mmCIF file of C-alpha atoms in Angstrom:
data_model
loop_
_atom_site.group_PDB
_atom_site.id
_atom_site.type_symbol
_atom_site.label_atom_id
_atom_site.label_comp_id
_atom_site.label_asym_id
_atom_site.label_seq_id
_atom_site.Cartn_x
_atom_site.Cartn_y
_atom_site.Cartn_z
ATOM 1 C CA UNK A 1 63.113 171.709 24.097
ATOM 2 C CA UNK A 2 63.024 175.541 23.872
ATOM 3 C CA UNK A 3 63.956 178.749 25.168
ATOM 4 C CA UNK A 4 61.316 181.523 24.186
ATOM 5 C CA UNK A 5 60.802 184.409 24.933
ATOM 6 C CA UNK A 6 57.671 186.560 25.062
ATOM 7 C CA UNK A 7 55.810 189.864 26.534
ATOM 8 C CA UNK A 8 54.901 189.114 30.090
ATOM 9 C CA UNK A 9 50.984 190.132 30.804
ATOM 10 C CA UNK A 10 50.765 193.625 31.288
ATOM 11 C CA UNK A 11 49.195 192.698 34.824
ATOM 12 C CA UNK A 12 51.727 190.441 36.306
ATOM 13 C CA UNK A 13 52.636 191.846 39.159
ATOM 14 C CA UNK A 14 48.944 192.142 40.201
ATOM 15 C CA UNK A 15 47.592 188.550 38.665
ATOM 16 C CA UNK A 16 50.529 187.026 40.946
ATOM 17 C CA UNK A 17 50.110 189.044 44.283
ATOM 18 C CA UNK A 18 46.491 188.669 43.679
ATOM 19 C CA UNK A 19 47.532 184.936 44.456
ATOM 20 C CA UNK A 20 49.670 185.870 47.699
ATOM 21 C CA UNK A 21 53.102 185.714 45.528
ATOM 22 C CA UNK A 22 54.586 188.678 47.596
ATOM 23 C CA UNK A 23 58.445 187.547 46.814
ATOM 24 C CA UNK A 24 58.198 187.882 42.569
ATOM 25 C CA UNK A 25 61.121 190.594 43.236
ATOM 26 C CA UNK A 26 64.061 190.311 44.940
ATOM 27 C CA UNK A 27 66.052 193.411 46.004
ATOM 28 C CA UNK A 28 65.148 194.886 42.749
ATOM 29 C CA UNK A 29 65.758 192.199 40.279
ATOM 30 C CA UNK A 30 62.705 190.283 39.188
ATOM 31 C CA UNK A 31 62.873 186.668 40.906
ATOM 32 C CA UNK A 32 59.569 185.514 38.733
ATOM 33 C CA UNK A 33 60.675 185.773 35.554
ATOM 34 C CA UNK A 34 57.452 185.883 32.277
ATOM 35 C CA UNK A 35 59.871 187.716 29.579
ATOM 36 C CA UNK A 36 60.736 184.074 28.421
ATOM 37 C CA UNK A 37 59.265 180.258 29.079
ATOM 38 C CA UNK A 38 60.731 176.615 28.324
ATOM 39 C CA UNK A 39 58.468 174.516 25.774
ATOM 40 C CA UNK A 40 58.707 170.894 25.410
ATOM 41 C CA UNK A 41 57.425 167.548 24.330
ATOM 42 C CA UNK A 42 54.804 165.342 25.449
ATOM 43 C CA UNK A 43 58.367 162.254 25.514
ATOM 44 C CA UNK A 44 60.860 165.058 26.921
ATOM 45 C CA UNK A 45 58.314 165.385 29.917
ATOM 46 C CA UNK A 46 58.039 161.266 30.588
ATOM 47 C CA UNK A 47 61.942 161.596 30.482
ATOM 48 C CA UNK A 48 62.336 163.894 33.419
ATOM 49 C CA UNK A 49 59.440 162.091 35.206
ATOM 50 C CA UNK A 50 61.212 159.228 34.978
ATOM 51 C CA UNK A 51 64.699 160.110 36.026
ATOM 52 C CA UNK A 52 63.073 161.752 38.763
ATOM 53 C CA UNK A 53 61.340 158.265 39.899
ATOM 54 C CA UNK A 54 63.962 156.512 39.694
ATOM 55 C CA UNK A 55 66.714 158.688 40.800
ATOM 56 C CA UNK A 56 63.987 158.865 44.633
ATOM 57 C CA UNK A 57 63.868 155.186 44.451
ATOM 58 C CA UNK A 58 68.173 155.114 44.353
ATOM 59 C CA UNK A 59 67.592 157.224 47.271
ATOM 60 C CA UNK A 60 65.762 155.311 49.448
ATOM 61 C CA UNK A 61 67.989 152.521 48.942
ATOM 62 C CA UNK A 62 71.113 154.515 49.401
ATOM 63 C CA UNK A 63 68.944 155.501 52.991
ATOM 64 C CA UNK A 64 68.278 151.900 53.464
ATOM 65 C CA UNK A 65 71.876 150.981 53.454
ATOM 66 C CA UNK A 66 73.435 154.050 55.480
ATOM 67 C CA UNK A 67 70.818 152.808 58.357
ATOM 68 C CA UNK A 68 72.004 149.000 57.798
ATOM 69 C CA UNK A 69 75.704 149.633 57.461
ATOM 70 C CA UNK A 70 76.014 152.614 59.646
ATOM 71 C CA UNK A 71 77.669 154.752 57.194
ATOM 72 C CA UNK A 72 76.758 158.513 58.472
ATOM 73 C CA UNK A 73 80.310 159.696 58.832
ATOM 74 C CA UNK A 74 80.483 158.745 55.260
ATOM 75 C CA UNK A 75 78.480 161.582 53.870
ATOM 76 C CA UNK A 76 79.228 163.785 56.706
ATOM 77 C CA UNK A 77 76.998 163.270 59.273
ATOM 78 C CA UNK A 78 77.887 162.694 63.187
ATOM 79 C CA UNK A 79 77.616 159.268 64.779
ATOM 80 C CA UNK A 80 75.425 161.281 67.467
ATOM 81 C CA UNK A 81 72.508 161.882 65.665
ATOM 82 C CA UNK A 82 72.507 158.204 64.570
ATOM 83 C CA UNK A 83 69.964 156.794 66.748
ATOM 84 C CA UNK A 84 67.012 159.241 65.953
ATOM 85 C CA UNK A 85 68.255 158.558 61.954
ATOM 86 C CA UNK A 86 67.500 154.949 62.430
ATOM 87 C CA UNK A 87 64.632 155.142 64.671
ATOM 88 C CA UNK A 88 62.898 157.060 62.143
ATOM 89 C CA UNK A 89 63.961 155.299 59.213
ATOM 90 C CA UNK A 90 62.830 151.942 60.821
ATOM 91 C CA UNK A 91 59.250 153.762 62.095
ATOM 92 C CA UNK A 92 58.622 154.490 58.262
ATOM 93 C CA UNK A 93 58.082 157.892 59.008
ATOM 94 C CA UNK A 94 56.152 159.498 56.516
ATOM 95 C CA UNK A 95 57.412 161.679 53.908
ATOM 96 C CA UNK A 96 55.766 164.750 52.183
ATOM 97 C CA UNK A 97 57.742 165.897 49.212
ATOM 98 C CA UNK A 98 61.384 167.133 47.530
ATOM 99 C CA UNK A 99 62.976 168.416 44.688
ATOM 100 C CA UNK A 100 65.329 166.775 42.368
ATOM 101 C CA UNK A 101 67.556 169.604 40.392
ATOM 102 C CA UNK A 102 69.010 167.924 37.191
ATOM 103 C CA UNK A 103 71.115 169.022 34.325
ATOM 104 C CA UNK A 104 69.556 168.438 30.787
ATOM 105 C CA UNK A 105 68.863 170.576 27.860
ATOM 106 C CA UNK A 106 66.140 167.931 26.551
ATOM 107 C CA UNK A 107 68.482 165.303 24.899
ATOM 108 C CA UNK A 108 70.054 162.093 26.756
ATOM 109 C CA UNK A 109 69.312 161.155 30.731
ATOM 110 C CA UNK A 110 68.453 163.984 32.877
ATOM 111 C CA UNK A 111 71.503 164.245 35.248
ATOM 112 C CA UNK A 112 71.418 164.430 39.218
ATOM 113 C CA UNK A 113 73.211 167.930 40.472
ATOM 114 C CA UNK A 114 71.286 167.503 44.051
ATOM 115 C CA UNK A 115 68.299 166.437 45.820
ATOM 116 C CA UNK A 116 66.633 168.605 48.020
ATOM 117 C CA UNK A 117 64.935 166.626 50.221
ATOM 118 C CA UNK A 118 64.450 168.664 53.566
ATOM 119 C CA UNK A 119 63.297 171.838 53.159
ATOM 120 C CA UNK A 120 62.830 172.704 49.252
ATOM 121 C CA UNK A 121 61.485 175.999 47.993
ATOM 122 C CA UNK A 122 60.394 177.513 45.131
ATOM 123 C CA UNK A 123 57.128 175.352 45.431
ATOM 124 C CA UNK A 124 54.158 178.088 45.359
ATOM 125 C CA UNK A 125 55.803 179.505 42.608
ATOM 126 C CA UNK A 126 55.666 176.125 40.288
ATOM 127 C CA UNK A 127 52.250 174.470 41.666
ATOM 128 C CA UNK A 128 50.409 177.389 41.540
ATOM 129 C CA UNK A 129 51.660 180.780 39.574
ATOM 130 C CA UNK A 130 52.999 179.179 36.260
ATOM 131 C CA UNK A 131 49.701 177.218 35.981
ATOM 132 C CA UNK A 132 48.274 180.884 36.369
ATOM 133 C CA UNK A 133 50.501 182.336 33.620
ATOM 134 C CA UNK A 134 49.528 178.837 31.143
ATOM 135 C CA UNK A 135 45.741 179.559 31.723
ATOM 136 C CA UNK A 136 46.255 182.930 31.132
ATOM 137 C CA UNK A 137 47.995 182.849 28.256
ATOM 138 C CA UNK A 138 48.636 179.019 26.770
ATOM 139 C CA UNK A 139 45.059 177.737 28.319
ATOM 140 C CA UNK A 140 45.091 175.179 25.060
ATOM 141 C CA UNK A 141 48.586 173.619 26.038
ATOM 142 C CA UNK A 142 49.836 171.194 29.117
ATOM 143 C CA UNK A 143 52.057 171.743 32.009
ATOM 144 C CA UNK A 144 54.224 169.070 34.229
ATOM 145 C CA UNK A 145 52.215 170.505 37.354
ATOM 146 C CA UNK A 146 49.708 168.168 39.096
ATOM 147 C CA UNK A 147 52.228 169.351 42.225
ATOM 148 C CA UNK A 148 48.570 170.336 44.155
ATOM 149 C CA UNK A 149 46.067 167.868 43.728
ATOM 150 C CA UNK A 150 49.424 165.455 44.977
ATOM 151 C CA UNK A 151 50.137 167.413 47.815
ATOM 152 C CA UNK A 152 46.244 167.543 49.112
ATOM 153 C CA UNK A 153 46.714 163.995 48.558
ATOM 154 C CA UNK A 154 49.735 162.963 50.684
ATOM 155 C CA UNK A 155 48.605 165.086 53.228
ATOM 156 C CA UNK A 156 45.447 163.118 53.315
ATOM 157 C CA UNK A 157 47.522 159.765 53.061
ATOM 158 C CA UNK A 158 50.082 160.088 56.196
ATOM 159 C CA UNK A 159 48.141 159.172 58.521
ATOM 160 C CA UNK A 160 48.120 162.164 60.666
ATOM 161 C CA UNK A 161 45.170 162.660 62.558
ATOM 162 C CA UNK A 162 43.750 166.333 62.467
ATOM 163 C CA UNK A 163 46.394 168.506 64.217
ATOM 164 C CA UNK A 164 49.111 169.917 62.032
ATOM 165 C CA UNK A 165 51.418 172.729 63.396
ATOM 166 C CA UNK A 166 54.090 174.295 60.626
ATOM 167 C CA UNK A 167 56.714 176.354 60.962
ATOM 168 C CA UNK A 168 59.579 178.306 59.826
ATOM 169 C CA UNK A 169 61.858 181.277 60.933
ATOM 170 C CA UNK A 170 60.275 184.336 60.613
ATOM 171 C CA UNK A 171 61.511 187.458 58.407
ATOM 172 C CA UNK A 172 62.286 185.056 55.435
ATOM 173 C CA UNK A 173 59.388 186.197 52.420
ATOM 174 C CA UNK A 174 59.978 183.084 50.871
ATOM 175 C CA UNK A 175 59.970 180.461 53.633
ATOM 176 C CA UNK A 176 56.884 182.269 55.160
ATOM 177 C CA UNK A 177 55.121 182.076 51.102
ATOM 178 C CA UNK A 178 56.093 178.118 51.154
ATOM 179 C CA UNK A 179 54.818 177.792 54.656
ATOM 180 C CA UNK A 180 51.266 179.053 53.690
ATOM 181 C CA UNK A 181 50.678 177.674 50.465
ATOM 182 C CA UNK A 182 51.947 174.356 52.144
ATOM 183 C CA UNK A 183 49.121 175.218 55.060
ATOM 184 C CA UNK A 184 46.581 175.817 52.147
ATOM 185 C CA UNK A 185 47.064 171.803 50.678
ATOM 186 C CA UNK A 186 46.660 170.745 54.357
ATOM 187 C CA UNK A 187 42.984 172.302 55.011
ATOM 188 C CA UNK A 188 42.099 171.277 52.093
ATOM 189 C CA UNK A 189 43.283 167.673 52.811
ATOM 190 C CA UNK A 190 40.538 168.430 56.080
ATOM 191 C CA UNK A 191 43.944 169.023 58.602
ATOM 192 C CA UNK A 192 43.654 171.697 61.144
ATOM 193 C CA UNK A 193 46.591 173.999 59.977
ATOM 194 C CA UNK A 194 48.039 175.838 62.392
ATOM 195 C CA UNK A 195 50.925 178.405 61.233
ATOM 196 C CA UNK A 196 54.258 179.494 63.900
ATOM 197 C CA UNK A 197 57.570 180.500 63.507
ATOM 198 C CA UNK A 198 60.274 178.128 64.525
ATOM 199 C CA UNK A 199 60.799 180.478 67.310
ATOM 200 C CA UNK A 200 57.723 180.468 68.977
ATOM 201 C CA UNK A 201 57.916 176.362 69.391
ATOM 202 C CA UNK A 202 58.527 175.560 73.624
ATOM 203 C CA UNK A 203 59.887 172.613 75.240
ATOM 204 C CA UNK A 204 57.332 171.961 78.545
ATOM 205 C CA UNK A 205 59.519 169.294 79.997
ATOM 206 C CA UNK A 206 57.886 166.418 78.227
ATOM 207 C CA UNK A 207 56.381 167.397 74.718
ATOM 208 C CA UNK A 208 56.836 170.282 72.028
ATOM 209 C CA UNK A 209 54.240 172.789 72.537
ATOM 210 C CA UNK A 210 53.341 176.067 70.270
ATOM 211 C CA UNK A 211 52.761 179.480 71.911
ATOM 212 C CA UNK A 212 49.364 178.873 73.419
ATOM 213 C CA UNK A 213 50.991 175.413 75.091
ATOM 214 C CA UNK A 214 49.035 173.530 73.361
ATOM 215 C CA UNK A 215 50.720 169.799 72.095
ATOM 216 C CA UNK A 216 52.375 170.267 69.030
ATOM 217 C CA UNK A 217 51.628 166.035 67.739
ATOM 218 C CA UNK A 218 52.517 166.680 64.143
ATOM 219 C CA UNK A 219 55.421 169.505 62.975
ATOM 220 C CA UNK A 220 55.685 170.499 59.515
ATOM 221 C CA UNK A 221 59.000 172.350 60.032
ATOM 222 C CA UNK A 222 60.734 174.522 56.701
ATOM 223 C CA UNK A 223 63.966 174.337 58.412
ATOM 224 C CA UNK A 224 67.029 172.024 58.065
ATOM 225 C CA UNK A 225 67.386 168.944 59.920
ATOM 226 C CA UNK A 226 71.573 169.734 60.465
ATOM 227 C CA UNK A 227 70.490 173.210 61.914
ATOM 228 C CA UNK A 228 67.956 171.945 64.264
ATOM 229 C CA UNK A 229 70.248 169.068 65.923
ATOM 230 C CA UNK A 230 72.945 171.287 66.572
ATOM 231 C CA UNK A 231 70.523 173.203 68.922
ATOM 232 C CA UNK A 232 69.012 173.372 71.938
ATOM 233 C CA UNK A 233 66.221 171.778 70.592
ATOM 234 C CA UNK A 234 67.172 169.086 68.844
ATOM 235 C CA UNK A 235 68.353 167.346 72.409
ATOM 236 C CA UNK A 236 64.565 166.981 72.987
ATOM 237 C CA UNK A 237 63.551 165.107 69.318
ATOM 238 C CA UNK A 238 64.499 161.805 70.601
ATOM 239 C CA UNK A 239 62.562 161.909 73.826
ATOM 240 C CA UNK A 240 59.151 163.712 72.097
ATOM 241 C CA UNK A 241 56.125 161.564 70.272
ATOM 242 C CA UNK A 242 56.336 164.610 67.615
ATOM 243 C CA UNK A 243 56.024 163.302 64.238
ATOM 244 C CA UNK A 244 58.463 165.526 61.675
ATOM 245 C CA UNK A 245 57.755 166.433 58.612
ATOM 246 C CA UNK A 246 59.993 165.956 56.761
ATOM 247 C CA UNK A 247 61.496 162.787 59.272
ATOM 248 C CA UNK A 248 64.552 162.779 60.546
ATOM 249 C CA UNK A 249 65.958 159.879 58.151
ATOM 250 C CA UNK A 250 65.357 162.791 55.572
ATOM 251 C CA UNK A 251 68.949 164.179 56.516
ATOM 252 C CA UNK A 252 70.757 161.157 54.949
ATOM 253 C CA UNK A 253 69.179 162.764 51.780
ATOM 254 C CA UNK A 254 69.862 166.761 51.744
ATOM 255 C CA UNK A 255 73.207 166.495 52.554
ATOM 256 C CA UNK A 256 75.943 166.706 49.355
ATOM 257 C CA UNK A 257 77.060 163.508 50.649
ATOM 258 C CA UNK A 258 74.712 161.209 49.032
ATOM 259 C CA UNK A 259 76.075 161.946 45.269
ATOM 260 C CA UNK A 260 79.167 160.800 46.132
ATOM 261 C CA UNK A 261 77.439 157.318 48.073
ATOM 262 C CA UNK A 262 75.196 156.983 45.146
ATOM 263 C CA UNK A 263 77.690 157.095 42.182
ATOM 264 C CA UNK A 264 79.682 154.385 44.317
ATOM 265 C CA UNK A 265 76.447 152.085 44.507
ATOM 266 C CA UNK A 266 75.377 152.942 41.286
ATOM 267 C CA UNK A 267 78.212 153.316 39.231
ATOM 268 C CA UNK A 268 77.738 154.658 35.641
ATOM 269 C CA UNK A 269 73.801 154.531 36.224
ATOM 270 C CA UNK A 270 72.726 157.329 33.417
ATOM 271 C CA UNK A 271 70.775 159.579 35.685
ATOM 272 C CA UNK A 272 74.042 160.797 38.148
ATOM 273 C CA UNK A 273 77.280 161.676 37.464
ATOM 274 C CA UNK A 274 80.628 160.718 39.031
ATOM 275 C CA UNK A 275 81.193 162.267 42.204
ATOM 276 C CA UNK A 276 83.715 161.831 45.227
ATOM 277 C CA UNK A 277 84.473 162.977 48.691
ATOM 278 C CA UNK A 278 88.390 163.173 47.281
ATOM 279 C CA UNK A 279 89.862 165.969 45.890
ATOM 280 C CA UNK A 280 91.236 165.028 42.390
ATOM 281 C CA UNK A 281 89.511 161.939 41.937
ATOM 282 C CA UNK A 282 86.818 163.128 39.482
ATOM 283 C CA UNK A 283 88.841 163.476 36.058
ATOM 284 C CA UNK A 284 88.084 166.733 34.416
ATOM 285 C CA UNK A 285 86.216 169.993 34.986
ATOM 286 C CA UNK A 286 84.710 168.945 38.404
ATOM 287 C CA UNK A 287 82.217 171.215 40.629
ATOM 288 C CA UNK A 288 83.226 171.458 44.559
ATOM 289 C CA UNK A 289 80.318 171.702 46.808
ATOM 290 C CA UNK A 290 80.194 172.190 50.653
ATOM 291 C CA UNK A 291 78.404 169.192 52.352
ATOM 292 C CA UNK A 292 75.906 171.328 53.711
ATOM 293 C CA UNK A 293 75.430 173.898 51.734
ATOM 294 C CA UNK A 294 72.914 175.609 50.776
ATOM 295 C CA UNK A 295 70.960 177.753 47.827
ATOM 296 C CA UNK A 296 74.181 177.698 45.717
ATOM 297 C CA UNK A 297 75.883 179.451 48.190
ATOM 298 C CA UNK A 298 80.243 178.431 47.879
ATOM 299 C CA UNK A 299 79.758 175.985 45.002
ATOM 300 C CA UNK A 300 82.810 176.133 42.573
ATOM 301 C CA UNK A 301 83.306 174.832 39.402
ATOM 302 C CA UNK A 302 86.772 174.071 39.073
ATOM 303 C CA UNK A 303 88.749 173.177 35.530
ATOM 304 C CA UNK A 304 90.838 169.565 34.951
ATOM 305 C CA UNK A 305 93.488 170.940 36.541
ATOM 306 C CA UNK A 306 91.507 172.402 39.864
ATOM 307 C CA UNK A 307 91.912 175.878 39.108
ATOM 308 C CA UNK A 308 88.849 178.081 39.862
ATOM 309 C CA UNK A 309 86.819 178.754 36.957
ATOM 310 C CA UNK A 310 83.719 180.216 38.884
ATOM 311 C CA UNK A 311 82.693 180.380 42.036
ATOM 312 C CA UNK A 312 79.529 181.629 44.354
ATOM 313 C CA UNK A 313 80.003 183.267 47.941
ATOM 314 C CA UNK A 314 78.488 182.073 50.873
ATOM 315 C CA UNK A 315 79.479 180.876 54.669
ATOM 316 C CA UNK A 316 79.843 176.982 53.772
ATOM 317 C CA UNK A 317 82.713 175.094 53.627
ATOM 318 C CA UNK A 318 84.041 174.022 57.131
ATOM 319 C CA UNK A 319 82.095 170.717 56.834
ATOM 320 C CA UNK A 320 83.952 169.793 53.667
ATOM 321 C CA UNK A 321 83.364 169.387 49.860
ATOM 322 C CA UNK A 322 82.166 166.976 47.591
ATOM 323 C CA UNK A 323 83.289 166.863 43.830
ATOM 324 C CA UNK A 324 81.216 166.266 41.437
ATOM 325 C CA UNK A 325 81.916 166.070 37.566
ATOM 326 C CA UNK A 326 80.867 169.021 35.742
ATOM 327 C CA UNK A 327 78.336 168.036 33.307
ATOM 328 C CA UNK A 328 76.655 171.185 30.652
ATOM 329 C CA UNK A 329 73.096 173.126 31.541
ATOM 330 C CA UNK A 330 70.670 174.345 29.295
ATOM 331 C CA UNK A 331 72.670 177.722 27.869
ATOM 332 C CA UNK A 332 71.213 180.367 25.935
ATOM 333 C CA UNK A 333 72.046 184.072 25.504
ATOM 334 C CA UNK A 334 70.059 184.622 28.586
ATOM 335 C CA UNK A 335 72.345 182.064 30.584
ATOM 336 C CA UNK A 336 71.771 178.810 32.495
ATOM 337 C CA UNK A 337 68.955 176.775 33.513
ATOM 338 C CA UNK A 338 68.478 173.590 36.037
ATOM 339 C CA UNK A 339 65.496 171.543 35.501
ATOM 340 C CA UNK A 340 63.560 171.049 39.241
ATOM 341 C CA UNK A 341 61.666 167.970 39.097
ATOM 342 C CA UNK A 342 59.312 168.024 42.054
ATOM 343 C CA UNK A 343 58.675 164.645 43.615
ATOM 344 C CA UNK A 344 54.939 164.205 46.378
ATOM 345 C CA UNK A 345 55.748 161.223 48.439
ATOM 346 C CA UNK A 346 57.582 158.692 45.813
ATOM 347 C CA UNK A 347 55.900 160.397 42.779
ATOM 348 C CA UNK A 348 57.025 163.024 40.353
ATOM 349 C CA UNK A 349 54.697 165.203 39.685
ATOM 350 C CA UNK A 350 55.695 168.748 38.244
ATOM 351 C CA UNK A 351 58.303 170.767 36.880
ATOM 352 C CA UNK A 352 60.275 174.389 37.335
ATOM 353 C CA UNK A 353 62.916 176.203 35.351
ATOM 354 C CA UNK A 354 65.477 178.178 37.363
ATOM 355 C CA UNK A 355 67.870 180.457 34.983
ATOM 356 C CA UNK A 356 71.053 182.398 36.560
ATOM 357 C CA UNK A 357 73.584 184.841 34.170
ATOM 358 C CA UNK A 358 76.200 182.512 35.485
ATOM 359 C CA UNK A 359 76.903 178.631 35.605
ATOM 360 C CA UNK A 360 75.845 178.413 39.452
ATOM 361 C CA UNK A 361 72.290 178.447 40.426
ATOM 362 C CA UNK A 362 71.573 180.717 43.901
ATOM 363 C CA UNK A 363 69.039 181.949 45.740
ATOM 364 C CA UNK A 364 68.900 184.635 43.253
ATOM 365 C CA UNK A 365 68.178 182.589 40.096
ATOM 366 C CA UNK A 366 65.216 183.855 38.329
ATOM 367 C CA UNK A 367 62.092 181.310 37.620
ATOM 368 C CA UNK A 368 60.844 181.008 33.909
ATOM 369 C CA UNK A 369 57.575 179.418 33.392
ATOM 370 C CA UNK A 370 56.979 176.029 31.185
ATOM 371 C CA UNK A 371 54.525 174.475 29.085
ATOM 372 C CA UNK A 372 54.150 171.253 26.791
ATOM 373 C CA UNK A 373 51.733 170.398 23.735
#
């Protein structure tokens, strides 16, 4: 696997706004990032599609056994929200898609860093504007990118009638770009899309309704299960026929808690590395991550004798860390790069770089394109 780097087209910024790609820059810095692109093999791709399968099939049976065994203060989450975990869990409630980030630098087992099951971004940019750039320029090679044609497909496969409401907060570029690529897949899967910001969902005294009070039956929602059941309206999720997307049992997953429950059920499996609730019990460099964090944000990587090497701000931390054992990224002179191995339903199905100056990925990081021969 390599690290090139190249001229972007002299039309970028038009090609990929031409596409509705309005968030390529953040505050100045370029977010979509052309000057440089990974290449790799035809066997380096089947590798990180099939860490990525098996690593979502650990999942679900980690889920499995948190339902079985009641384990939810385990990886942090209150006893409270228990009974709309399990019901939802046991209901099979359909799944759309997630994220896996891994560590690799295209030798050995991928490695798990996190799994962002609830409300991953940074999909428009990898179904849909790197396959642009590839045509554009590399329209003889391949890309790990059938992340469309699987999304039409789920949609089409979850059983969900017609009526599909989505959501997120408003004012966020990049939540609002998700939301209506995400709304594109559904039409074409032959839902009727409907677009609203988290804000303008009301509670009628017996259902969910959107802004015209019309019955809101199926809720795509780009917003974070723990957010939403410390509010108001998560009292009312227990007591509504709304189906989620993702489903509630999705929590168990996008929580930092699950590395450490899956390195104690899988111990030494090749695709994760050692983690703990414990300070000190991971030997050597170790990262510290807040349960619940989020985009990077207060994720420290900490040296064999816990001193702070690096570290990222943010407002996490009160819900308490996991450790996790340091383990390399791709480096060049550019930086660092995480692999994101995008999983539709239980599939893997396509692949984006994000590269940061520093060892931490962020909100921040920029994207680099990819291609295989």
């Amino acid at each position: 696997m390599h690290r090139h780097a190249l001229s972007p087209r002299p039309d970028w910024a038009a090609k990929v706004e031409a596409l509705g790609f309005d968030f390529h820059t953040l505050e100045g810095a370029p977010y979509w990032d052309e000057k440089a692109y990974f290449s790799l093999t035809a066997a380096q791709v089947d590798s990180l599609e099939d860490a990525a399968d098996e690593l979502h099939r650990l999942c679900l049976e980690a889920v499995a056994r948190v339902v079985a065994e009641g384990l939810y203060e385990v990886i942090g989450i209150p006893e409270s929200v228990a009974a709309i975990v399990e019901a939802s869990w046991r209901r099979r409630d359909p799944h759309l898609y997630g994220r896996f980030d891994l560590a690799w630098s295209g030798d050995g087992p991928p490695k798990l860093l996190e799994y962002n099951a609830d409300t991953p971004t940074a999909l428009f940019e990898a179904a849909v504007v790197q396959w642009q750039w590839l045509q554009d320029l590399f329209p003889d090679a391949d890309q790990f990118n059938w992340i469309h044609e699987a999304l039409v497909e789920r949609w089409a496969a979850m059983d969900l009638g017609e009526s599909l409401h989505l959501a997120a907060s408003a004012g966020h570029s990049e939540d609002q770009g998700t939301l209506r690529y995400l709304e594109a897949t559904a039409l074409e899967a032959g839902l009727a899309a409907k677009v609203l910001t988290m804000e303008q969902i009301g509670w009628d005294g017996r259902r969910f309704v959107d802004g015209e009070d019309q019955p809101i039956r199926n809720l795509f929602k780009l917003y974070p299960w723990e957010w939403l059941l410390r509010e108001e309206f998560g009292n009312h999720v227990g007591g509504t026929d709304t189906r989620f997307v993702e489903p509630a049992w999705k929590v168990l997953l996008s929580g930092k808690g699950i590395l450490a429950l899956l390195w104690e059920m899988f111990p030494g499996h090749p695709n994760l590395l050692p983690a703990s609730g414990e300070a000190g019990a991971i030997e050597g460099r170790t990262v510290r991550k807040p349960l619940w964090g989020r985009e990077g944000g207060n994720v420290a990587i900490l040296d064999e004798n816990g001193m702070l090497l690096e570290e990222s701000p943010g407002p996490y931390g009160e819900e308490g860390w996991v450790y996790q054992a340091w383990h390399p990224l791709f480096a060049s002179a550019a930086g660092h790069a995480v692999a994101g191995v995008w999983v539709v339903g239980d599939k893997a199905c396509g692949l984006g770089w994000r590269e940061d100056d520093g060892a931490i990925t962020r909100n921040s990081s920029r994207f680099l394109p990819h291609l295989f021969r």
